[in-house]
XYZ file of C-alpha atoms in Angstrom:
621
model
C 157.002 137.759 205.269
C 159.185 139.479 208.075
C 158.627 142.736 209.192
C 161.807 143.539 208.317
C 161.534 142.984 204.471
C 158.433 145.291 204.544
C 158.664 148.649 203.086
C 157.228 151.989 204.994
C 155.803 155.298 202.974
C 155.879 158.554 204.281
C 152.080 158.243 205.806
C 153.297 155.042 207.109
C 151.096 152.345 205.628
C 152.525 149.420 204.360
C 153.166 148.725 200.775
C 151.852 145.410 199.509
C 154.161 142.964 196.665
C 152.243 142.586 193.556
C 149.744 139.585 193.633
C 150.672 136.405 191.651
C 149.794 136.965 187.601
C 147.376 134.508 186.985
C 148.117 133.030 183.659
C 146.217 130.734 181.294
C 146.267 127.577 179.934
C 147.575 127.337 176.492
C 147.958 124.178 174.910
C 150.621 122.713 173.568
C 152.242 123.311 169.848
C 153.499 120.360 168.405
C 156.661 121.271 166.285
C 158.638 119.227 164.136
C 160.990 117.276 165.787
C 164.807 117.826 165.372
C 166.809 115.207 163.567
C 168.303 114.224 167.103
C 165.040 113.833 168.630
C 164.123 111.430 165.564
C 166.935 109.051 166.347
C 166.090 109.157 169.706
C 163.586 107.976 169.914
C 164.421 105.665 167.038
C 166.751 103.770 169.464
C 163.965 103.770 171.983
C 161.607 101.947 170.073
C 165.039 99.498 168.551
C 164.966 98.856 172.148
C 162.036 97.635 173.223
C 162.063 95.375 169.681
C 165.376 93.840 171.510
C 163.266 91.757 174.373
C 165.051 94.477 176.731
C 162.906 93.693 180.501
C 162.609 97.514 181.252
C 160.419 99.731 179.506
C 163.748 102.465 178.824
C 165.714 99.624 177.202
C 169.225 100.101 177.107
C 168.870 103.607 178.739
C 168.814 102.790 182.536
C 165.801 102.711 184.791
C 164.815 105.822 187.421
C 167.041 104.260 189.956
C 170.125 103.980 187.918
C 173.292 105.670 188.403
C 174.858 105.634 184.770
C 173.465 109.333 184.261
C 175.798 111.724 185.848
C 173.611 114.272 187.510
C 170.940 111.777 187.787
C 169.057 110.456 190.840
C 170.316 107.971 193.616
C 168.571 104.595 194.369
C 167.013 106.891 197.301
C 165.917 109.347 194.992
C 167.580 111.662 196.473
C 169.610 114.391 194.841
C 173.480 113.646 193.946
C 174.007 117.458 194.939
C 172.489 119.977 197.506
C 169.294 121.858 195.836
C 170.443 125.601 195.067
C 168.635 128.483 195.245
C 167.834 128.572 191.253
C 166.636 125.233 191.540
C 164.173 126.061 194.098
C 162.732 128.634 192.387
C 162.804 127.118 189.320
C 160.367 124.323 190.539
C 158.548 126.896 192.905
C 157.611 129.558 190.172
C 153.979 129.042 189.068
C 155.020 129.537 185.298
C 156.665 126.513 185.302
C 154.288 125.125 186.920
C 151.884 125.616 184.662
C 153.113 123.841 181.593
C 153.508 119.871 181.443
C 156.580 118.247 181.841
C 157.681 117.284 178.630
C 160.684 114.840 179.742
C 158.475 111.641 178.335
C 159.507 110.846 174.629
C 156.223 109.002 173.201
C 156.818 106.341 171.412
C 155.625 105.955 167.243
C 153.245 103.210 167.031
C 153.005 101.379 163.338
C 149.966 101.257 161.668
C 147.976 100.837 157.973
C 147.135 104.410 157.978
C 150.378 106.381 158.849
C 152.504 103.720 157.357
C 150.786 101.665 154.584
C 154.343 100.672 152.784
C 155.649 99.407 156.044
C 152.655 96.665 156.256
C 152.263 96.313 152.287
C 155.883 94.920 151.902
C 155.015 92.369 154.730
C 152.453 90.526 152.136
C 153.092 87.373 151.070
C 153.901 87.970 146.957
C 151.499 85.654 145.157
C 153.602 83.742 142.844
C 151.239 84.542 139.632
C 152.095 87.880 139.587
C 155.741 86.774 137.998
C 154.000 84.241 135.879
C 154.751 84.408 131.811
C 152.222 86.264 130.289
C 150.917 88.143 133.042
C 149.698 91.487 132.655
C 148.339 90.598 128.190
C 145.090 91.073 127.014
C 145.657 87.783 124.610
C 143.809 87.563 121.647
C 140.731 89.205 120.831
C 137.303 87.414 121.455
C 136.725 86.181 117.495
C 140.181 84.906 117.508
C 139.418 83.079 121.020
C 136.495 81.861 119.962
C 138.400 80.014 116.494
C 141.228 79.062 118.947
C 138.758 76.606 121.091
C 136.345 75.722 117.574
C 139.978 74.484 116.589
C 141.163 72.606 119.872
C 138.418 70.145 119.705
C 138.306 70.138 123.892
C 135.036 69.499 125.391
C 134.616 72.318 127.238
C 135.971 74.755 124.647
C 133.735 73.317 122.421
C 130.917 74.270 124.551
C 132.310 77.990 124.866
C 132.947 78.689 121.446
C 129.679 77.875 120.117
C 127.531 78.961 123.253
C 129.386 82.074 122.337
C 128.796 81.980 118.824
C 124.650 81.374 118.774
C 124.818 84.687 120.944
C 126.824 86.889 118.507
C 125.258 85.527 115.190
C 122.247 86.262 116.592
C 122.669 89.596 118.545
C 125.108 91.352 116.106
C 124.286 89.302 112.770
C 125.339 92.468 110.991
C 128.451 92.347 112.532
C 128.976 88.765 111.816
C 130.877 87.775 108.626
C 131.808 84.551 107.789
C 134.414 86.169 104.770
C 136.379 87.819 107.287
C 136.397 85.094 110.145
C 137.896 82.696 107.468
C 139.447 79.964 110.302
C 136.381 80.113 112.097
C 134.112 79.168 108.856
C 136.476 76.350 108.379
C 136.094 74.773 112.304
C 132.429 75.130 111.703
C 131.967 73.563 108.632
C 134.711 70.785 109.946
C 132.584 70.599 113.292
C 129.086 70.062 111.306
C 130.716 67.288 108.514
C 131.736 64.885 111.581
C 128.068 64.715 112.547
C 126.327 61.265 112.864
C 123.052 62.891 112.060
C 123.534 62.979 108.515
C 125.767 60.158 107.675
C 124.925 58.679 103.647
C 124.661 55.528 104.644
C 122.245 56.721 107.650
C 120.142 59.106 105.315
C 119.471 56.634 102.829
C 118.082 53.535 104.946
C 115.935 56.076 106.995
C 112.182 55.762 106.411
C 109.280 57.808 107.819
C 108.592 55.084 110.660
C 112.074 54.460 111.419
C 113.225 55.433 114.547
C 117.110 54.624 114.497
C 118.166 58.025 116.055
C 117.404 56.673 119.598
C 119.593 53.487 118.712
C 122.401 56.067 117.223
C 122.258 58.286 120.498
C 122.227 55.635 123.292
C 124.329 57.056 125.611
C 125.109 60.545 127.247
C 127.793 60.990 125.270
C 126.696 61.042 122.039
C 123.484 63.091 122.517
C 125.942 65.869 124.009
C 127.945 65.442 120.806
C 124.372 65.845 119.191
C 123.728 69.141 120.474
C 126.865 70.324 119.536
C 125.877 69.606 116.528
C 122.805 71.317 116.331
C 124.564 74.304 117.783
C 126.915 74.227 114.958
C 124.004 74.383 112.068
C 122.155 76.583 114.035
C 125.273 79.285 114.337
C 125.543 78.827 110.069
C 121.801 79.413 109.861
C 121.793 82.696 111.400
C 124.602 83.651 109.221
C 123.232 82.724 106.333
C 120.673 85.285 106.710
C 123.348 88.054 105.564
C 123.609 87.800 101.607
C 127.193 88.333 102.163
C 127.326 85.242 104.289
C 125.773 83.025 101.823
C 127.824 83.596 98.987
C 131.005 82.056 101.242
C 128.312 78.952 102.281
C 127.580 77.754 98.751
C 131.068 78.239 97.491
C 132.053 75.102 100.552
C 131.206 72.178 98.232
C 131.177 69.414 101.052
C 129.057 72.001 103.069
C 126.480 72.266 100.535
C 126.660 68.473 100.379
C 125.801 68.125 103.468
C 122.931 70.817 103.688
C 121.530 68.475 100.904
C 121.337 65.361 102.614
C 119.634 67.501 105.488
C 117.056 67.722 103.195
C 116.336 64.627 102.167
C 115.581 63.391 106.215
C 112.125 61.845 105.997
C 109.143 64.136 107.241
C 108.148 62.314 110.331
C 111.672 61.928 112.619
C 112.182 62.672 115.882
C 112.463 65.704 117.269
C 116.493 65.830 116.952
C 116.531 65.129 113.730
C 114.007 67.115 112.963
C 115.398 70.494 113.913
C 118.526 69.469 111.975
C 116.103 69.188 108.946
C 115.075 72.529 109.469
C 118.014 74.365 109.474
C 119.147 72.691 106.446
C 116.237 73.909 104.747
C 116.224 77.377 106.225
C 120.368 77.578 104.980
C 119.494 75.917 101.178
C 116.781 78.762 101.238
C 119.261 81.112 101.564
C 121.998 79.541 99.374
C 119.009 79.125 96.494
C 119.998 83.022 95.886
C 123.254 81.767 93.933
C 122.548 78.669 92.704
C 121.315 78.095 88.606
C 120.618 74.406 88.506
C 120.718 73.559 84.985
C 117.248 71.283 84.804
C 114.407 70.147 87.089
C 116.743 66.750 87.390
C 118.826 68.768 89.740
C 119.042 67.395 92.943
C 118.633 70.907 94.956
C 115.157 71.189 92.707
C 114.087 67.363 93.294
C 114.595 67.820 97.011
C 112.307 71.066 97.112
C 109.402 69.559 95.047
C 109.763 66.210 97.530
C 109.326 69.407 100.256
C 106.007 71.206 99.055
C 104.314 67.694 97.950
C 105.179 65.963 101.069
C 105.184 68.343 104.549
C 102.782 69.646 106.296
C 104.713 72.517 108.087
C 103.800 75.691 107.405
C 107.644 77.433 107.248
C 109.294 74.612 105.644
C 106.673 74.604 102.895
C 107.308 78.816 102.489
C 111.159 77.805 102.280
C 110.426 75.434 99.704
C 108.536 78.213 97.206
C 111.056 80.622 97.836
C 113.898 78.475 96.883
C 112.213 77.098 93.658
C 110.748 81.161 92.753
C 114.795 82.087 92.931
C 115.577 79.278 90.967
C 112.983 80.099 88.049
C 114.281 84.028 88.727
C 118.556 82.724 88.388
C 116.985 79.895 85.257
C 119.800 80.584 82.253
C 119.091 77.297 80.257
C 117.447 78.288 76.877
C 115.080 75.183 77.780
C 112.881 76.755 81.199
C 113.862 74.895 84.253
C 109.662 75.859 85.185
C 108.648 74.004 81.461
C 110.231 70.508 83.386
C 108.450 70.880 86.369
C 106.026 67.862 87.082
C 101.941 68.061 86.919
C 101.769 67.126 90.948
C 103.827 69.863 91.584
C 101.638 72.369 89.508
C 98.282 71.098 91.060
C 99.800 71.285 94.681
C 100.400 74.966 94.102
C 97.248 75.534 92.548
C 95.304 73.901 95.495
C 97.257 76.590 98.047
C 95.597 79.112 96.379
C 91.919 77.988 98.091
C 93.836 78.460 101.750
C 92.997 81.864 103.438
C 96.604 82.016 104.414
C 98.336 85.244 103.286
C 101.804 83.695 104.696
C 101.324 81.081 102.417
C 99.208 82.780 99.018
C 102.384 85.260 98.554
C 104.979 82.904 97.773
C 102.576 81.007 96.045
C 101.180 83.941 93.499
C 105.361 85.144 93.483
C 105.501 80.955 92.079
C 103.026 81.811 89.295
C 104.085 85.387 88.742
C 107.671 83.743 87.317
C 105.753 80.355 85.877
C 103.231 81.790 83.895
C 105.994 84.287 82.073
C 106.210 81.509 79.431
C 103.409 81.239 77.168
C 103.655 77.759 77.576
C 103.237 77.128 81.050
C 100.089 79.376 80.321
C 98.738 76.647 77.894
C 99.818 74.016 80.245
C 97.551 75.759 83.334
C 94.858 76.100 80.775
C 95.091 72.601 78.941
C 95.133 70.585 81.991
C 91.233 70.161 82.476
C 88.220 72.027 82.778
C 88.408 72.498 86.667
C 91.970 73.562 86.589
C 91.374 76.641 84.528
C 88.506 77.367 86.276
C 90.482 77.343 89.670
C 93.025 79.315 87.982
C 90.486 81.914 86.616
C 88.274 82.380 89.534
C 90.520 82.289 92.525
C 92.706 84.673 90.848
C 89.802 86.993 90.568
C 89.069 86.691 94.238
C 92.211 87.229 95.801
C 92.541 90.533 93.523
C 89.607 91.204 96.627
C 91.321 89.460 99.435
C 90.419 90.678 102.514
C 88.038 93.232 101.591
C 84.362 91.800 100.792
C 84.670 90.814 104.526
C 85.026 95.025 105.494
C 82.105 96.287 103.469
C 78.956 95.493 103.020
C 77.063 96.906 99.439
C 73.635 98.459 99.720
C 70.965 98.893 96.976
C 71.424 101.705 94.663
C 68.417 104.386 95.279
C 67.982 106.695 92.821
C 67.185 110.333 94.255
C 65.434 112.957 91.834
C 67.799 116.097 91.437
C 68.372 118.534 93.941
C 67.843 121.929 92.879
C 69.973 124.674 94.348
C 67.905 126.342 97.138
C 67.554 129.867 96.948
C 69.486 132.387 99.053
C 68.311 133.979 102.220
C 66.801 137.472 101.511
C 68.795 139.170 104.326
C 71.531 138.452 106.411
C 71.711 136.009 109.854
C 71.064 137.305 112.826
C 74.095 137.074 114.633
C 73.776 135.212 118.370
C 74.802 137.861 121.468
C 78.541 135.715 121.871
C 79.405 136.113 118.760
C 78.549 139.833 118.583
C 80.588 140.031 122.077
C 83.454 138.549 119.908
C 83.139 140.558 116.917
C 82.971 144.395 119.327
C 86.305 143.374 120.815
C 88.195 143.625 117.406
C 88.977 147.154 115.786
C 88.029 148.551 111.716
C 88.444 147.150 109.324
C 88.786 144.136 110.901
C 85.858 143.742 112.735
C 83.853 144.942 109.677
C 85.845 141.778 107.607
C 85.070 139.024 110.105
C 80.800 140.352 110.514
C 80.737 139.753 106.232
C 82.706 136.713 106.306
C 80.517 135.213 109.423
C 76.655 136.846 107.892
C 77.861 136.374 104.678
C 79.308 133.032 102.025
C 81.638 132.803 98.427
C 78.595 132.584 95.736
C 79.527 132.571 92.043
C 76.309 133.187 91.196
C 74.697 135.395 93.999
C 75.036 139.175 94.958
C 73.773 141.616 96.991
C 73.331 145.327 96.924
C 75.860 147.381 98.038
C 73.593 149.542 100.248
C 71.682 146.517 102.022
C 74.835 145.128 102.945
C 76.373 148.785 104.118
C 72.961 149.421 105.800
C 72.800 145.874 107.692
C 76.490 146.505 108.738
C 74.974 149.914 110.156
C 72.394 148.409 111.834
C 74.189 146.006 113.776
C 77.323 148.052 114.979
C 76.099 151.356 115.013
C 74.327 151.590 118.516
C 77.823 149.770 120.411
C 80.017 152.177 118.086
C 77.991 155.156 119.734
C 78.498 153.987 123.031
C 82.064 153.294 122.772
C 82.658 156.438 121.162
C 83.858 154.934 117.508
C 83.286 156.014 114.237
C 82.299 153.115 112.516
C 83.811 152.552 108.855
C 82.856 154.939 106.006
C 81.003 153.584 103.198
C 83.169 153.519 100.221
C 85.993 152.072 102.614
C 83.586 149.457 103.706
C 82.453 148.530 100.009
C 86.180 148.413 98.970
C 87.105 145.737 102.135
C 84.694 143.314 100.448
C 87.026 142.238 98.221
C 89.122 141.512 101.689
C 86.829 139.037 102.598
C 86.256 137.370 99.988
C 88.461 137.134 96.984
C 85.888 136.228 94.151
C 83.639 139.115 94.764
C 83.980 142.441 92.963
C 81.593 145.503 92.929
C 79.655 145.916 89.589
C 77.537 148.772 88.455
C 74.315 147.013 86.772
C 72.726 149.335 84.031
C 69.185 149.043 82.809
C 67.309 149.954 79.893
C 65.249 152.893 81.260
C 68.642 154.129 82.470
C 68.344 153.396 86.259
C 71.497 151.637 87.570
C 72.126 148.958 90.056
C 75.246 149.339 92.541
C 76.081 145.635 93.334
C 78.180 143.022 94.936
C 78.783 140.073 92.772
C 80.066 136.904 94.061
C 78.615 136.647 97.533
C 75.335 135.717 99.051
C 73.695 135.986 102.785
C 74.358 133.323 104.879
C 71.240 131.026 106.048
C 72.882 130.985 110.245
C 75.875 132.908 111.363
C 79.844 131.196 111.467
C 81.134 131.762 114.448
C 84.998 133.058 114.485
C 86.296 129.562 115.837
C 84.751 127.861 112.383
C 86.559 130.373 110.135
C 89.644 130.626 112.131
C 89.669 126.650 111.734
C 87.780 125.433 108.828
C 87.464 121.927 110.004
C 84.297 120.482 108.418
C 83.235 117.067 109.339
C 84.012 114.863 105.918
C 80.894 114.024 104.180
C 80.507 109.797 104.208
C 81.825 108.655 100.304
C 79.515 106.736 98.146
C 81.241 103.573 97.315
C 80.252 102.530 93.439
C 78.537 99.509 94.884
C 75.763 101.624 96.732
C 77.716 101.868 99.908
C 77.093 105.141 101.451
C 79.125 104.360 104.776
C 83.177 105.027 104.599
C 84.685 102.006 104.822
C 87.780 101.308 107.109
C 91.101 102.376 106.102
C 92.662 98.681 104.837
C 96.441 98.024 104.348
C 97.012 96.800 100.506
C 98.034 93.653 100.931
C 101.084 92.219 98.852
C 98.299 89.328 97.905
C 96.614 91.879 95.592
C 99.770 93.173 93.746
C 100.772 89.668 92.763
C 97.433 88.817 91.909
C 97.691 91.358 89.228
C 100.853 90.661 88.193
C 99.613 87.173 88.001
C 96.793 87.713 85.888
C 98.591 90.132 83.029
C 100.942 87.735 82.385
C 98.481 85.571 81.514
C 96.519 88.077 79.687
C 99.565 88.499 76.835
C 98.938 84.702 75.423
C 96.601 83.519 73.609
C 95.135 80.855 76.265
C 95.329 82.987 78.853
C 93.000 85.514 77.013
C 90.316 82.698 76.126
C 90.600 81.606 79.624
C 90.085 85.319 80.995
C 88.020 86.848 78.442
C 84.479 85.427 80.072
C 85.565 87.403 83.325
C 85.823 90.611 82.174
C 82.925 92.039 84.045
C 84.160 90.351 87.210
C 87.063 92.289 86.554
C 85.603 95.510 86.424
C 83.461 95.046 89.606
C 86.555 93.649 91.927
C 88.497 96.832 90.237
C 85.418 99.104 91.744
C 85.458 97.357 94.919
C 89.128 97.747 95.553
C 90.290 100.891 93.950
C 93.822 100.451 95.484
C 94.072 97.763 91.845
C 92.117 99.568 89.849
C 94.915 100.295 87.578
C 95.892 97.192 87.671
C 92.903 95.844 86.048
C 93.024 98.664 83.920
C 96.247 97.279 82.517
C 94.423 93.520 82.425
C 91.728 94.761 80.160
C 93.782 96.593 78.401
C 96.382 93.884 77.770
C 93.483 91.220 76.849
C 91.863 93.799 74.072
C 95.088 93.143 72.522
C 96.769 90.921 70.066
C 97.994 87.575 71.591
C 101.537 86.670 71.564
C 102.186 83.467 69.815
C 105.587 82.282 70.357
C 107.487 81.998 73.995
C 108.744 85.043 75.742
C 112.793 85.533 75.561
C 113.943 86.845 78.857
């Protein structure tokens, strides 16, 4: 600065220019952009798509001269730098913001323009496909469409799918309303090779054609399919409902028949088949009425129980036949035409210890001996059959329980005379009495009688021994606490708090003394503590069986063998045979109806029955 810019006061120092304001940074504030600056830099970025060589495109480069105003290839100025200008570009303000002549240029990507790069995806062409975007048919209706196509691998879906439903939801699952289905199924189990007539006939017990029918692959996969099939119709079958539409499919039932003809020893193919057929004509037995034991349903299940040796099949077998005496409408008993092997057979189940087995077997004779004359028929056949019959009913009605108990000799004890009561009252332990001072009158002076004192119909005690022993014992801690303890006539009248039967009586004698008294109680021979009264859980006393047993014996489940024994035995008891037969066992009677009182109504109702008058002629259902 010159001296002759500076400024003099009247003292003559020299007056200083105002520093330079120092002023902060402030960062920048992005705005929106103006529609001009959007197409801007629009054509920028149009530019650079074009393949243009310089990075401004169609705009010029630095060192062009199309921009009046612009700068020369020198970079020099077009025009002399002015005063304005040189401040403008000197002044610190300025200076201290950026230079915002740079237009940035919009970079495309996912996140700030996700349209943009989802329209350049290649369309797959399935999205325009007919039917896209259905549900289709519901899963039932699926499962019918591929029974009904007859294609391999539908096949294999449909009844894959099918063992899983009948089995999960077999309430769910009814044949009556899946109609089409039913049909496929039945259509898909007729075509089997399995159970041909031709086949079934010419099969023995040592045959072994089945691995000649399924030689290849092929045909054992058709096999399966098979078994699937029967295997989906047994499960329904299990629903009432579902039966009723099974037997009404003649050729169905047809076929179920033939299943159980199949000899006993097959293989293993063959004989699963035969078990589902027997497990479904179980079921189907329910509405069936064959008309005699010529039927072939009936000669198919006797052929069962005479000739297998599984356990189930044989349980199927007395089911079927029980339901078939139960549905029997022919005025001539389907049971009366039954054959003597059959009869023995069931008779020799009854010696297994099998309850599985000895229930269908006693539900057998429960329907069999309704008729009179099956009775005579049991009874007439020899000497060891009646006695099977006889005695073996008799220890079933017992089944189970001789094993639990064990009798003891009956020893007879003189009687016990009542022992006298205690002349004065318990002497109550110091925790109790601790109990007893924390409670306040009258109740305190209720609990001490009820704990010192018992009910007695025939004792009493004076009413001034027991007001003087309840003085005794509180009246030293009543002092001390400073109480009053209960007054006398208040006291006498709470005895009938604590004890409901006893009432205060005035005893008069002859020379004309009288007797104040308390009639219905009697001293205790030990004190009760509170706990015992509060909860009057006494330890059960062990019960004395009527054989001598004076242990409790174990809680036993009745057992469903029992029940039909019973059942059993009073229909025999209303003919005449059957009373001969069981009039000798009376007394066997009586002691299995001691040992197991769960029946001893039951044999009540025997002995009963059998003191009776016989009936003579057949029973009309």
């Amino acid at each position: 600065m010159s001296r002759s810019n500076e400024t003099y006061s009247a003292s003559g120092r020299v007056l200083r220019h105002a520093p330079t304001p120092r002023v902060l940074y402030t960062p920048e504030v992005h705005t929106p952009r103006t529609r001009q600056e959007r197409e801007r830099a629009a054509a920028i970025a149009n530019g650079m798509r074009s393949g243009s060589n310089t990075p401004y495109g169609n705009y010029g480069s630095p060192n062009s001269n199309a921009v009046n105003g612009g700068f020369n290839g020198a970079f020099y100025p077009s025009q002399p730098f002015n005063n304005s200008y040189n401040n403008n570009i000197n002044n610190p303000i300025n200076n201290s913001f950026p230079n915002n002549s740079t237009i940035p240029i919009p970079v495309l990507t996912p996140a700030n323009n996700s349209q943009a790069f989802a329209s350049k995806r290649i369309t797959k062409p399935s999205a325009n496909e007919m039917g896209a975007g259905q549900s289709g048919v519901d899963y039932m209706k699926r499962i019918t469409m591929s029974l009904q196509s007859n294609l391999p691998a539908e096949l294999d879906f449909a009844l894959g799918a099918l063992v899983q439903v009948s089995f999960a939801n077999a309430e769910l699952f009814k044949l009556k309303i899946y109609a089409d289905m039913t049909r496929a199924l039945i259509a898909k189990v007729l075509t089997s090779p399995l159970l041909l007539p031709d086949q079934t006939k010419s099969l023995s017990s040592d045959d072994n054609i089945l691995d000649d029918i399924l030689e290849d692959d092929s045909q054992a996969a058709e096999a399966q399919k098979v078994l699937e099939a029967f295997l989906v119709l047994r499960n329904a079958s299990l629903d009432p409902e579902n039966a009723l539409v099974l037997v009404h499919h003649v050729d169905f039932c047809q076929l179920v028949l033939r299943g159980l003809q199949l000899p006993e020893k097959s293989s293993s193919t063959r004989g699963e088949l035969r078990t589902y057929c027997v497990e479904i004509a179980e079921s189907l037995s329910l509405y069936m009425a064959p008309l005699s034991a010529q039927d072939p349903y009936v000669i198919a299940f006797v052929n069962l129980i005479l000739t297998t040796d599984d356990k189930s099949i044989l349980i199927y077998a007395l089911h079927a036949l029980t339901r078939f005496m139960i549905r029997d409408r022919n005025p001539i008993a389907l049971s009366t035409q039954f054959s003597a092997l059959l009869i023995d057979r069931i008779l020799a189940l009854l010696l297994l210890r099998d309850e599985s087995i000895l229930v269908p077997v006693l539900d057998f004779l429960l329907h069999y001996t309704k008729l009179p004359a099956n009775v005579s028929f049991l009874v007439s056949r020899s000497a060891q059959t009646a006695q099977l019959v006889s005695t073996h009913l008799c220890r079933l009605l017992k089944y189970n329980v001789e094993v639990l108990t064990t009798p003891l000799d009956v020893i007879r004890l003189p009687r016990r005379t009542k022992k006298p009561a205690p002349a004065t009252h318990p002497t109550i332990p110091p925790v109790m009495l601790a109990e007893l001072l924390k409670l306040d009158e009258p109740h305190r002076a209720t609990m001490w009688m009820r704990t010192s004192y018992e009910s007695d119909p025939d004792g009493e005690v004076t009413q001034i021994s027991l007001w003087k022993a309840y003085e005794s014992q509180f009246e030293t801690y009543a002092r001390e606490q400073g109480k009053r303890l209960l007054p006398a006539v208040d006291f006498i009248k709470n005895v009938t708090a604590a004890f409901k039967d006893s009432a205060a009586m005035v005893v008069n004698f002859p020379d004309g003394q009288r007797k104040f008294i308390i009639k219905g109680i009697r001293p205790r021979e030990c004190a009760v503590s509170l706990q015992e009264l509060n909860n009057p859980e006494s330890v059960e006393p062990a019960t004395t069986t009527m054989s001598g047993n004076t242990s409790a014996a174990p809680d036993i489940p009745p057992s469903p063998v029992w029940f039909s024994a019973v059942s059993v035995l009073q229909n025999m008891a209303t003919s005449r045979p059957g009373k001969e037969l069981l009039n000798p066992h009376t007394a066997a009677l009586v002691a299995v109806g001691i040992h197991n009182p769960v029946i001893f109504p039951g044999v009540v109702m025997i002995l009963e029955t059998l003191s009776q008058s016989p009936l003579e002629g057949p029973v009309e259902e």
